[in-house]
N, CA and C of each residue as an Amber inpcrd file, in Angstrom:
protein
   258
 107.5220000  93.2720000 119.0800000 107.3330000  93.9810000 118.0270000
 107.0870000  93.0820000 116.7410000 107.7460000  92.2400000 116.6430000
 107.8180000  91.0780000 115.5640000 106.5130000  90.2370000 115.7790000
 106.3720000  89.7220000 116.9230000 105.2650000  89.0360000 117.1920000
 104.0600000  89.7890000 117.1640000 103.8310000  91.0320000 117.5940000
 102.6590000  91.9590000 117.3570000 102.3480000  92.2730000 115.7680000
 103.1830000  91.9700000 114.8450000 102.8780000  92.1370000 113.4140000
 102.0170000  91.1950000 112.7960000 101.6470000  90.2870000 113.6740000
 100.8580000  89.1190000 113.2320000  99.1320000  89.5150000 113.7010000
  99.2130000  90.6340000 114.3320000  97.8570000  91.2910000 114.6490000
  97.7860000  92.9470000 113.9990000  96.4230000  93.1340000 114.1270000
  96.0770000  94.5260000 113.6220000  96.5150000  95.7540000 114.5870000
  97.7150000  95.8240000 114.7900000  98.2640000  96.7300000 115.7180000
  99.6190000  97.4050000 115.1390000  99.2240000  98.9510000 115.4290000
 100.3470000  99.7210000 114.8740000 101.1180000 100.2670000 116.3400000
 102.4190000 100.4820000 116.4220000 103.0840000 100.7030000 117.5360000
 103.8430000 102.2740000 117.0310000 103.4680000 103.0860000 117.9850000
 104.2620000 104.5170000 117.7220000 105.0100000 104.5690000 118.9320000
 106.2660000 104.7090000 119.0280000 107.2280000 105.2460000 120.2820000
 107.6390000 106.4320000 119.8930000 107.4610000 107.2690000 121.1050000
 108.0370000 108.5140000 121.0790000 109.3270000 108.8640000 121.8780000
 110.3980000 109.3140000 121.4770000 111.5300000 109.5610000 122.2030000
 111.4590000 110.9190000 122.9020000 111.4590000 111.1100000 123.9380000
 111.3140000 112.6080000 124.6610000 112.8250000 112.6730000 125.0210000
 113.3470000 113.9640000 124.7490000 114.6950000 114.3090000 125.0550000
 115.5040000 114.1170000 124.0470000 116.8590000 114.4770000 124.1900000
 117.7570000 114.5570000 122.8650000 118.4060000 113.1680000 122.8450000
 117.9720000 112.0110000 123.2930000 118.5810000 110.6160000 122.8900000
 119.7550000 110.3140000 123.7020000 120.3110000 109.2340000 123.3100000
 120.5820000 108.8920000 121.7920000 119.3040000 107.8290000 121.4380000
 119.1210000 107.8460000 120.3060000 117.9300000 107.1890000 119.7680000
 118.3660000 106.2360000 118.5850000 119.7890000 106.0090000 118.5700000
 120.1900000 105.0360000 117.4340000 119.4700000 103.6300000 117.3940000
 119.3230000 102.9860000 118.4810000 118.5430000 101.7540000 118.4270000
 117.3170000 102.0350000 118.1560000 116.4170000 102.9460000 118.4700000
 115.1100000 103.1280000 118.0560000 114.8260000 103.3290000 116.6330000
 115.8620000 103.9640000 115.9330000 115.9940000 104.1880000 114.5570000
 116.0760000 102.9320000 113.7970000 117.0490000 102.3200000 114.4200000
 117.4900000 101.0410000 113.7720000 116.1400000  99.8960000 113.7980000
 115.6360000 100.1170000 115.1210000 114.3690000  99.1350000 115.1900000
 113.4370000  99.5280000 114.0880000 113.2130000 100.9490000 114.0500000
 112.0630000 101.5010000 112.8950000 112.4980000 100.8290000 111.6390000
 113.7510000 100.8620000 111.1720000 114.2110000 100.8860000 109.7430000
 114.4690000  99.3060000 109.4580000 115.0540000  98.5350000 110.3110000
 115.6170000  97.3230000 110.2260000 115.2270000  96.0160000 110.9120000
 113.8400000  96.2070000 111.6800000 113.5340000  94.9560000 112.2780000
 113.1920000  93.8130000 111.2370000 113.7350000  92.7020000 111.3380000
 113.3930000  91.6210000 110.3910000 112.1730000  90.8430000 111.0800000
 111.7570000  89.9990000 110.0800000 110.7510000  88.9510000 110.3670000
 109.2460000  89.5830000 110.7580000 109.1710000  90.6890000 110.3340000
 107.7630000  91.1630000 110.8240000 106.8860000  91.0620000 109.5970000
 105.5620000  90.8370000 109.7290000 104.5130000  90.6720000 108.7690000
 104.3650000  91.8570000 107.8860000 104.3340000  93.1850000 108.6770000
 104.3290000  94.3680000 107.9800000 104.9960000  95.2390000 108.9560000
 105.1930000  96.4140000 108.3580000 106.0080000  97.3620000 109.1070000
 104.9480000  98.0830000 110.0890000 104.9160000  97.7810000 111.3740000
 103.9320000  97.8200000 112.3170000 104.5400000  98.9670000 113.5820000
 105.9080000  99.4200000 113.1920000 106.5750000 100.2420000 114.3420000
 107.0300000 101.4750000 113.5720000 106.6910000 102.5540000 114.2750000
 107.1630000 103.9280000 113.9370000 107.7700000 104.6480000 115.1190000
 108.9440000 105.1590000 114.8370000 109.7250000 105.7670000 116.2030000
 109.8110000 107.1770000 115.7070000 109.5110000 108.1900000 116.5730000
 109.3620000 109.7400000 116.4680000 110.2740000 110.5290000 117.5160000
 111.3870000 110.9380000 117.1630000 112.2660000 111.6230000 118.1150000
 111.5110000 113.3490000 118.3960000 110.8420000 113.2250000 119.5410000
 110.0200000 114.5870000 119.6200000 110.9430000 115.7710000 119.7730000
 111.9830000 115.7380000 120.2620000 112.7180000 117.0230000 120.5090000
 113.4580000 117.2830000 119.1810000 113.7580000 116.5140000 118.4460000
 114.3030000 116.5800000 116.9300000 113.3600000 117.2590000 116.0650000
 112.1820000 116.9200000 116.1800000 111.1700000 117.5730000 115.3360000
 110.6990000 118.8040000 115.7750000 110.5900000 119.1610000 117.0660000
 109.8480000 120.4790000 117.4190000 110.9370000 121.4010000 117.9880000
 112.2550000 121.0630000 117.9470000 113.0960000 121.9480000 118.3440000
 113.2290000 123.3390000 117.6680000 113.1920000 123.1150000 116.2690000
 113.5010000 124.1780000 115.3760000 111.8790000 124.6660000 114.9350000
 110.9830000 124.3650000 115.3010000 109.6600000 124.8610000 115.0430000
 109.4060000 126.2260000 115.3470000 108.7550000 127.0780000 114.4500000
 108.4520000 128.5050000 114.7290000 107.5310000 128.9170000 115.5180000
 106.5140000 127.7840000 116.0490000 105.5300000 128.3120000 116.7880000
 105.0530000 126.7930000 117.3670000 104.2610000 127.0870000 118.5260000
 103.7510000 125.7630000 119.1010000 102.9990000 125.0800000 117.9880000
 102.2020000 125.5920000 117.5310000 101.2210000 125.0860000 116.3310000
 102.2130000 124.2910000 115.2190000 103.1890000 124.8890000 114.8170000
 104.1620000 124.2420000 113.9390000 104.7240000 123.0890000 114.4420000
 105.2000000 122.9720000 115.8400000 105.8260000 121.9790000 116.2750000
 104.7190000 120.7510000 116.5580000 103.4370000 121.1380000 117.0490000
 102.4870000 120.0450000 117.1660000 102.1410000 119.5070000 115.6920000
 102.1270000 120.3980000 114.7950000 101.7420000 119.6960000 113.4890000
 102.8670000 118.6620000 112.8660000 103.9980000 119.0410000 113.3340000
 105.1440000 118.5030000 112.7070000 105.2980000 117.0160000 113.4250000
 104.8920000 117.0640000 114.7500000 104.9400000 115.9940000 115.5170000
 103.8020000 114.9610000 115.0360000 102.6980000 115.3910000 114.8970000
 101.3630000 114.8190000 114.6850000 101.8070000 113.9580000 113.2310000
 102.3170000 114.8160000 112.2510000 102.5730000 114.1850000 110.8750000
 103.4260000 113.1140000 110.9620000 104.6910000 113.2970000 111.7780000
 105.7020000 112.2690000 111.8260000 105.1570000 110.9780000 112.6170000
 104.2280000 111.2380000 113.6870000 103.9210000 110.2510000 114.3210000
 102.7970000 109.3360000 113.7310000 102.0270000 109.9120000 112.8690000
 100.8870000 109.2750000 112.1670000 101.2080000 108.8870000 110.5940000
 102.0730000 109.5220000 110.0970000 102.5150000 109.3210000 108.5470000
 102.4110000 107.8810000 108.1710000 102.7290000 106.7520000 108.8670000
 102.5480000 105.5360000 108.2760000 101.2540000 104.7140000 108.4820000
 100.4420000 105.3730000 109.2170000  99.3690000 104.7250000 109.6430000
  98.4590000 104.0900000 108.4670000  98.3740000 105.0670000 107.2530000
  97.5070000 104.6920000 106.1950000  98.3120000 103.3720000 105.4340000
  99.5070000 103.3740000 105.4460000 100.2360000 102.1450000 105.1160000
 100.0570000 101.0470000 105.7910000 100.1770000 101.1160000 106.9760000
  99.8520000 100.0040000 107.9160000  98.5630000  99.4300000 107.7670000
  97.5800000 100.4230000 107.7570000  96.2170000  99.9420000 107.6240000
  95.9110000  99.0790000 106.3600000  96.5630000  99.6370000 105.3800000
  96.5900000  99.0400000 104.0110000  97.1450000  97.6060000 104.1890000
  98.2990000  97.4300000 104.7000000  98.9300000  96.1330000 104.9890000
  98.0370000  95.3220000 105.6950000  97.5000000  95.7190000 106.7350000
  96.6100000  94.8370000 107.7740000  95.4650000  94.5090000 106.9280000
  94.7760000  95.4330000 106.1940000  93.6770000  94.8590000 105.3160000
  93.9930000  93.9050000 104.4020000  95.0160000  94.1480000 103.6520000
  95.5030000  93.0990000 102.6620000  95.9870000  91.8300000 103.1970000
  96.4230000  91.7260000 104.4360000  96.9730000  90.4820000 105.0370000
  95.7800000  89.8720000 105.7110000  94.6480000  90.3740000 105.6470000
  93.5510000  89.6480000 106.2600000  93.3250000  89.7380000 107.7610000
  94.0980000  90.6160000 108.3910000  94.2070000  90.7390000 110.0060000
  93.0270000  91.2600000 110.5360000  92.1120000  91.9140000 109.7090000
  90.6220000  92.3260000 110.3730000  89.6900000  91.4500000 110.1430000
  88.7570000  91.5660000 110.7970000  87.4780000  90.5200000 110.7110000
  86.2660000  91.1850000 109.8400000  86.6530000  92.0620000 109.0630000
  85.6180000  92.6330000 108.0190000  86.2980000  92.9650000 106.5970000
  85.4990000  92.6470000 105.5940000  86.1500000  92.9910000 104.1690000
  86.5380000  94.3800000 103.9040000  87.6460000  94.4080000 102.9870000
  88.1000000  95.8790000 102.7740000  86.9330000  96.5000000 102.0710000
């Protein structure tokens, strides 16, 4: 994950089931030595278990999984990791 942060790559890991996900949360929040925050962990069951409908569960999951992409893209662009100008 740290080495991958040198490239224009976003990593999304989905935990299916009830965990335990402590290590994944720690990796998401505390990985040192990354050029940018390229890792997002999403605990699927925790997000969707209390949703009122399948549509709400899908929307909650999509939001959580993709919410860091704009910031990651901005960082990738600012760091010059893409071959085209911003």
